[in-house]
mmCIF file of C-alpha atoms in Angstrom:
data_model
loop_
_atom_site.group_PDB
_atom_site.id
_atom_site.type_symbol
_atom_site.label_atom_id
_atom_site.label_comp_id
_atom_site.label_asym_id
_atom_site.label_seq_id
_atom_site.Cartn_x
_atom_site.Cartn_y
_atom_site.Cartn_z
ATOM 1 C CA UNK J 1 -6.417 -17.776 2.024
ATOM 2 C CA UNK J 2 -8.778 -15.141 0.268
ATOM 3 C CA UNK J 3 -7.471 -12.319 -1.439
ATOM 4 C CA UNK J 4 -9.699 -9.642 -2.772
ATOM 5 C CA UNK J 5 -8.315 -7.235 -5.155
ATOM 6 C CA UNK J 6 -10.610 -3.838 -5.545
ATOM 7 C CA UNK J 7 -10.295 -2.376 -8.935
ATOM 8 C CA UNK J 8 -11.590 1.384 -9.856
ATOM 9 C CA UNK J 9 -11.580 3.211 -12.994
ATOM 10 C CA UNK J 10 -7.736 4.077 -13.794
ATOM 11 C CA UNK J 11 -6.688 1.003 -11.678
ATOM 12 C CA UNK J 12 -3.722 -0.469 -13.493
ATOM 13 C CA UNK J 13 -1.918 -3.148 -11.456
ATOM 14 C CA UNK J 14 -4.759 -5.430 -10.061
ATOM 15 C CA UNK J 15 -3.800 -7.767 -12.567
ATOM 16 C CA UNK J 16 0.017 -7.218 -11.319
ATOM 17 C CA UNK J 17 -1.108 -8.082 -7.523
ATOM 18 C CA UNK J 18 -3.462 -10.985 -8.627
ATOM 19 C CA UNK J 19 -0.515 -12.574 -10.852
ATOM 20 C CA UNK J 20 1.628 -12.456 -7.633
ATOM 21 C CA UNK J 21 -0.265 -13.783 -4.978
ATOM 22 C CA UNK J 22 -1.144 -16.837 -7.755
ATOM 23 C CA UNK J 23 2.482 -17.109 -8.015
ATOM 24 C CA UNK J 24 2.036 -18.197 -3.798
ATOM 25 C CA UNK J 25 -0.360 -20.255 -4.894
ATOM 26 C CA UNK J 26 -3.252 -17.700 -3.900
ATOM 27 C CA UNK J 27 -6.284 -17.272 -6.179
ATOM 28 C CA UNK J 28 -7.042 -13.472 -5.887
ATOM 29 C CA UNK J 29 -10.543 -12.067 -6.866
ATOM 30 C CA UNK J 30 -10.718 -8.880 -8.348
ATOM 31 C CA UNK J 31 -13.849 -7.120 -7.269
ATOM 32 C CA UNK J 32 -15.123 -4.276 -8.848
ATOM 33 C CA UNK J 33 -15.715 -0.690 -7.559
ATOM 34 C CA UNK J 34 -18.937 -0.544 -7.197
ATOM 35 C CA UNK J 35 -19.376 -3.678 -5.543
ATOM 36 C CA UNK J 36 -20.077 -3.427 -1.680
ATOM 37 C CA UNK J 37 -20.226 -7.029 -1.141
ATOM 38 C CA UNK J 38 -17.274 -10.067 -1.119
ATOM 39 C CA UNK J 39 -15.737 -12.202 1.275
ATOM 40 C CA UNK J 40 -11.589 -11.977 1.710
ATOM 41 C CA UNK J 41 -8.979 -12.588 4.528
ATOM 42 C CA UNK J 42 -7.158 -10.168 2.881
ATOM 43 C CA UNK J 43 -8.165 -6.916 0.542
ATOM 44 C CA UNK J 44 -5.751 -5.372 -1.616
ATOM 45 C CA UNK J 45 -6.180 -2.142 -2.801
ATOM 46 C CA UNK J 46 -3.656 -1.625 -5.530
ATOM 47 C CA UNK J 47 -1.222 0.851 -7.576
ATOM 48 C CA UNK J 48 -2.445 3.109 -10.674
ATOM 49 C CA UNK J 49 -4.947 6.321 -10.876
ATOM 50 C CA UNK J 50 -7.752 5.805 -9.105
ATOM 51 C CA UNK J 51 -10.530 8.263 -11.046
ATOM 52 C CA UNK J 52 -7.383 10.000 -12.559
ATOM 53 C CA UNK J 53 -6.065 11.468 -9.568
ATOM 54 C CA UNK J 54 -8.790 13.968 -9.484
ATOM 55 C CA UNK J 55 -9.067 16.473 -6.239
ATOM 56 C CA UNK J 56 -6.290 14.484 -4.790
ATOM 57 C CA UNK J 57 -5.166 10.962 -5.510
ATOM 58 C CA UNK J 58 -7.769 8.526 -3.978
ATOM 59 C CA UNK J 59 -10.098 11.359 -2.822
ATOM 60 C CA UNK J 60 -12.672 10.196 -5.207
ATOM 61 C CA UNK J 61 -11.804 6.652 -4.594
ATOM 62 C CA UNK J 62 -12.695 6.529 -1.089
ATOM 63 C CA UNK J 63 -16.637 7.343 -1.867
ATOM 64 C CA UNK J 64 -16.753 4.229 -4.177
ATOM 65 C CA UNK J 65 -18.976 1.276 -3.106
ATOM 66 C CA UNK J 66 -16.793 -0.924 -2.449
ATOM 67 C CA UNK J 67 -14.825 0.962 0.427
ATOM 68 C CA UNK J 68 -18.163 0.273 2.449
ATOM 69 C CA UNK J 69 -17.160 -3.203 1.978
ATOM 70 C CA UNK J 70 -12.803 -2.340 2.668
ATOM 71 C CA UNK J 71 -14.261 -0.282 6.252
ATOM 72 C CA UNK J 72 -16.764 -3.582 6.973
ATOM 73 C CA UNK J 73 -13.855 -5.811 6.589
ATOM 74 C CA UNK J 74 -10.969 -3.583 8.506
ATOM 75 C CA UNK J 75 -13.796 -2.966 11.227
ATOM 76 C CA UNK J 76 -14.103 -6.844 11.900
ATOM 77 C CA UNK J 77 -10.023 -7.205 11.964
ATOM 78 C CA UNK J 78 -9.470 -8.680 8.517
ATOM 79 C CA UNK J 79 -5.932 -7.404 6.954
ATOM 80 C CA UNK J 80 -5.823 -4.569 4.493
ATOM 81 C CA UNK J 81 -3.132 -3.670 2.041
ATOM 82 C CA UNK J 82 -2.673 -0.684 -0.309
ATOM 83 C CA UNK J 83 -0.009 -0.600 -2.493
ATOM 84 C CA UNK J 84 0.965 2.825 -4.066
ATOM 85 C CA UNK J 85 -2.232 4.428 -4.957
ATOM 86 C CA UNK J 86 -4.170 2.251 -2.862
ATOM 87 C CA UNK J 87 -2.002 3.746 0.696
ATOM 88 C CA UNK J 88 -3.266 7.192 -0.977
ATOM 89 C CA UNK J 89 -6.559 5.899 -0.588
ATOM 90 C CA UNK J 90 -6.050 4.645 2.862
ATOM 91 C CA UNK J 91 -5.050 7.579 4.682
ATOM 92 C CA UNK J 92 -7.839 9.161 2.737
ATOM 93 C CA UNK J 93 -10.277 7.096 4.392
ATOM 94 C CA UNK J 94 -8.499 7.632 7.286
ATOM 95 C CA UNK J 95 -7.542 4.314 8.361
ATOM 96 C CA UNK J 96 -3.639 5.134 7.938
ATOM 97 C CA UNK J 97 -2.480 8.614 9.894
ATOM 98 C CA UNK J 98 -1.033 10.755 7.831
ATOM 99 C CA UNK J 99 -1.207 12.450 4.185
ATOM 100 C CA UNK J 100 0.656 12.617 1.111
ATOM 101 C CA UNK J 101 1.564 15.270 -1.073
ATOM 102 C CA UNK J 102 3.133 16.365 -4.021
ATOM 103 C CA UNK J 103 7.011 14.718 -4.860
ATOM 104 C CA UNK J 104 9.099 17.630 -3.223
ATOM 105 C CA UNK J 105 10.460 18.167 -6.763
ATOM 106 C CA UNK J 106 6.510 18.146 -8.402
ATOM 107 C CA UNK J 107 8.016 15.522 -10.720
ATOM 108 C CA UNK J 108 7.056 11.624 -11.078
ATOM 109 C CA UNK J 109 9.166 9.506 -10.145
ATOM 110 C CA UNK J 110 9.642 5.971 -11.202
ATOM 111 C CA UNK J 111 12.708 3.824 -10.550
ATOM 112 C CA UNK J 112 14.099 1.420 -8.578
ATOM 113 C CA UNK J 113 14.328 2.321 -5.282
ATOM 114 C CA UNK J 114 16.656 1.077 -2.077
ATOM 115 C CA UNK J 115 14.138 0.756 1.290
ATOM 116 C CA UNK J 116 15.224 0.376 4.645
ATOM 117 C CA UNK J 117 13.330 -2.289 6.333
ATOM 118 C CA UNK J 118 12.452 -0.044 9.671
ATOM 119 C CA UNK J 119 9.946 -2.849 11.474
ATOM 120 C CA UNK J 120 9.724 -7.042 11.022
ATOM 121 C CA UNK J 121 7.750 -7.017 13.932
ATOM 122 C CA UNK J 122 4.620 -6.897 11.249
ATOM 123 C CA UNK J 123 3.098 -9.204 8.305
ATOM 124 C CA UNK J 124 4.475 -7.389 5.690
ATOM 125 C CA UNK J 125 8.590 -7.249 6.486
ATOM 126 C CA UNK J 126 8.351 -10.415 9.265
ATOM 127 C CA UNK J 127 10.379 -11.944 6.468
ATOM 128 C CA UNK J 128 12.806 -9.501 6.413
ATOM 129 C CA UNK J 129 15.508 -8.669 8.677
ATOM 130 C CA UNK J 130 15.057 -5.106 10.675
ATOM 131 C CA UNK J 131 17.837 -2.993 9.201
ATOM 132 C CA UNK J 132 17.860 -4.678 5.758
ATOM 133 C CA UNK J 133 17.974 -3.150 2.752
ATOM 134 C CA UNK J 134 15.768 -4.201 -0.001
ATOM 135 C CA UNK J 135 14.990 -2.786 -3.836
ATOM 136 C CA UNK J 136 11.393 -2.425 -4.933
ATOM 137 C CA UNK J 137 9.834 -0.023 -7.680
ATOM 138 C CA UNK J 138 8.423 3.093 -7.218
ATOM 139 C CA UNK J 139 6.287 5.025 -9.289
ATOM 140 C CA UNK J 140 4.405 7.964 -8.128
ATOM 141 C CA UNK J 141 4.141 11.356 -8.213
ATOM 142 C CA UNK J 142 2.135 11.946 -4.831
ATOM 143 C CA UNK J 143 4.468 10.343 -2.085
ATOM 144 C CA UNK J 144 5.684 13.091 -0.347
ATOM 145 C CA UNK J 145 4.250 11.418 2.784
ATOM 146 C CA UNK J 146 3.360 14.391 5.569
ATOM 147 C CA UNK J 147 1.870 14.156 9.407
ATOM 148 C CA UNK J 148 1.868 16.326 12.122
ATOM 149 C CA UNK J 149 3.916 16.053 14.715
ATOM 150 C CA UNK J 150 1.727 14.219 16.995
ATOM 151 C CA UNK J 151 0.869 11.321 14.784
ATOM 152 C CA UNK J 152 4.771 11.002 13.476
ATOM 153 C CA UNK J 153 5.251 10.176 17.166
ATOM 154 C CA UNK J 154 2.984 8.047 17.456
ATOM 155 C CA UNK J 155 3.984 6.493 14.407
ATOM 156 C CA UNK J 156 7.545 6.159 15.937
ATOM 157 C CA UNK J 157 6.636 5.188 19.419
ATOM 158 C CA UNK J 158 4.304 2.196 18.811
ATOM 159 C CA UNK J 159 6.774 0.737 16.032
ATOM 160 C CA UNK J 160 4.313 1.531 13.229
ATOM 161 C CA UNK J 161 6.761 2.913 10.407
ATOM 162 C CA UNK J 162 7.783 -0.800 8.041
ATOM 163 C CA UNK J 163 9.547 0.457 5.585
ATOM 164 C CA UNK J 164 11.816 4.559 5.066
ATOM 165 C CA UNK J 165 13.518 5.556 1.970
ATOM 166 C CA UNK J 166 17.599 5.457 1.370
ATOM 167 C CA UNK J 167 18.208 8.667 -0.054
ATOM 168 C CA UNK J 168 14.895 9.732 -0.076
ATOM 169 C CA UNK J 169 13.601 10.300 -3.596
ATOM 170 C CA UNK J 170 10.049 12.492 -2.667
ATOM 171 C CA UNK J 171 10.628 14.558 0.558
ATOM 172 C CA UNK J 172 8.727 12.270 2.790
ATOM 173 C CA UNK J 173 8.965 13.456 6.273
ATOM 174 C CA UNK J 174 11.143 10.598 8.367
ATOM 175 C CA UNK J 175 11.733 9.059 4.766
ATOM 176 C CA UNK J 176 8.690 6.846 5.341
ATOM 177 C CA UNK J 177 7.916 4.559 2.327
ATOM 178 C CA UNK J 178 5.582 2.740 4.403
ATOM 179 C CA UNK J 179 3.501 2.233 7.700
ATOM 180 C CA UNK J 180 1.098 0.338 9.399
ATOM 181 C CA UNK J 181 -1.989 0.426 12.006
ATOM 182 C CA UNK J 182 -1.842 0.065 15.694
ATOM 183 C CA UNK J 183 -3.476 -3.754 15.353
ATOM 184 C CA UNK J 184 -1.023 -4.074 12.380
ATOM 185 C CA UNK J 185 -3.456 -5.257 10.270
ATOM 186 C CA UNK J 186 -3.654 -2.459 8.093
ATOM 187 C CA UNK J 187 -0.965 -1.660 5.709
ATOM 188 C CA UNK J 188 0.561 1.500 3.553
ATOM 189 C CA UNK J 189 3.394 1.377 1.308
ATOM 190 C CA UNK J 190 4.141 3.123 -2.165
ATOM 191 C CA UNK J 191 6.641 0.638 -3.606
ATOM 192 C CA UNK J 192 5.725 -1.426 -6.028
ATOM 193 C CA UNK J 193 6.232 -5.769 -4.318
ATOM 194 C CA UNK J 194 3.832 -7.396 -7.219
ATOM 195 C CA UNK J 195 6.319 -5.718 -10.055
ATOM 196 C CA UNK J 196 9.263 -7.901 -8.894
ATOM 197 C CA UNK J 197 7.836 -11.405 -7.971
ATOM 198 C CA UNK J 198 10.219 -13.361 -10.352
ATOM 199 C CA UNK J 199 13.405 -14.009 -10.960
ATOM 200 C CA UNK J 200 13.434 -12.716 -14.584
ATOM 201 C CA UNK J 201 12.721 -9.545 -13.363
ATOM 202 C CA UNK J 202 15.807 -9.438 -11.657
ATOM 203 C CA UNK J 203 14.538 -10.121 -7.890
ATOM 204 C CA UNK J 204 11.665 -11.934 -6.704
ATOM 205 C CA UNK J 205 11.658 -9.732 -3.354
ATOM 206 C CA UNK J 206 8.041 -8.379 -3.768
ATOM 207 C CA UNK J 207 7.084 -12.339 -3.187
ATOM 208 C CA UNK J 208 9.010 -12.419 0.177
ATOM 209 C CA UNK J 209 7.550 -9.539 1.057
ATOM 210 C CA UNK J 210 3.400 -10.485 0.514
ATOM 211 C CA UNK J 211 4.226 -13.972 1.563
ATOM 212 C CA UNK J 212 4.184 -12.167 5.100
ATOM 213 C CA UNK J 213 0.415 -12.486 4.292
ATOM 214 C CA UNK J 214 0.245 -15.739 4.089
#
């Protein structure tokens, strides 16, 4: 399998995500942002501060190079994953419905945080059971995640929402954490999976969860 791991200015966990998919025995490629061109089964867009945050968090981002490349690949069917800042990014380009916004208490947030898996039927929970409750890191002050009432629905009704809050931290609207595309090969989430993929760390869940990938 190919990972490709897109790195911008203020990116700082591509190193993070390329450490964990080598821990599944996955050689990730970190490509840079102004490169349009690289071949990948799967492209990881990952946590940190894309351009600082600027305008909004990945507003900038989504103008870079290499998202001609991200839209090329998602056009043909190839999976997609953005992790944190990298789901900002996503629904900025507009290949996730939906928007985020401010923490509803304008404060960053970074803990350890109890998720409720809401949908296995996708790559990223499959190896979870639905219902279960996992801990991953969060670390974010931007994911108050907003949609309008049509696109919640439809988030709802076609079994799109993977992962919701317990005891939701940031005001997200249905306590999403996480969601998915209609082909489900697009994916959303602003926990943290590549910061606990050993045992050292206390839990090695974040490696169950990308495994789904695999």
């Amino acid at each position: 399998m190919r990972v490709a791991i897109i790195r911008f200015l203020g990116t700082n966990c591509e190193f993070d995500t390329a450490y964990a998919f080598e821990k599944l025995g996955v050689k990730a490629q970190i490509i840079w942002h102004e490169d349009e061109k690289f071949e990948a089964d799967l492209v990881v867009l990952p946590g940190g501060f894309s351009y600082g945050d600027y305008l909004r968090s990945g507003a900038i981002a989504k103008f870079a190079k290499a998202m001609r490349g991200v839209l090329a690949h998602a056009k043909k069917g190839g999976f997609v994953l953005g992790i944190c800042n990298g789901f900002q990014i996503l629904l900025e380009l507009g290949l996730l419905k939906g928007a985020m916004k401010h923490n509803e208490k304008l404060s960053f947030i970074s803990k350890n945080q109890p998720l409720k898996v809401a949908s296995n039927d996708n790559a990223l929970c499959k190896n979870f059971a639905k219902g279960e409750v996992i801990n991953l890191p969060i670390a974010h002050g931007d994911g108050n995640f907003f949609a309008n009432e049509r696109d919640l629905a439809f988030l709802q009704d076609k079994d799109l929402i993977t992962l919701q809050y317990v005891g939701n931290p940031n005001g997200s609207l249905d306590d999403i954490a996480g969601i998915c595309d209609e082909s489900k090969k697009i994916y959303g989430l602003m926990p943290h999976p590549e910061r606990v993929c050993e045992d050292i760390l206390g839990t090695s869940v974040g490696l169950t969860m990308l495994k789904g990938f695999l």
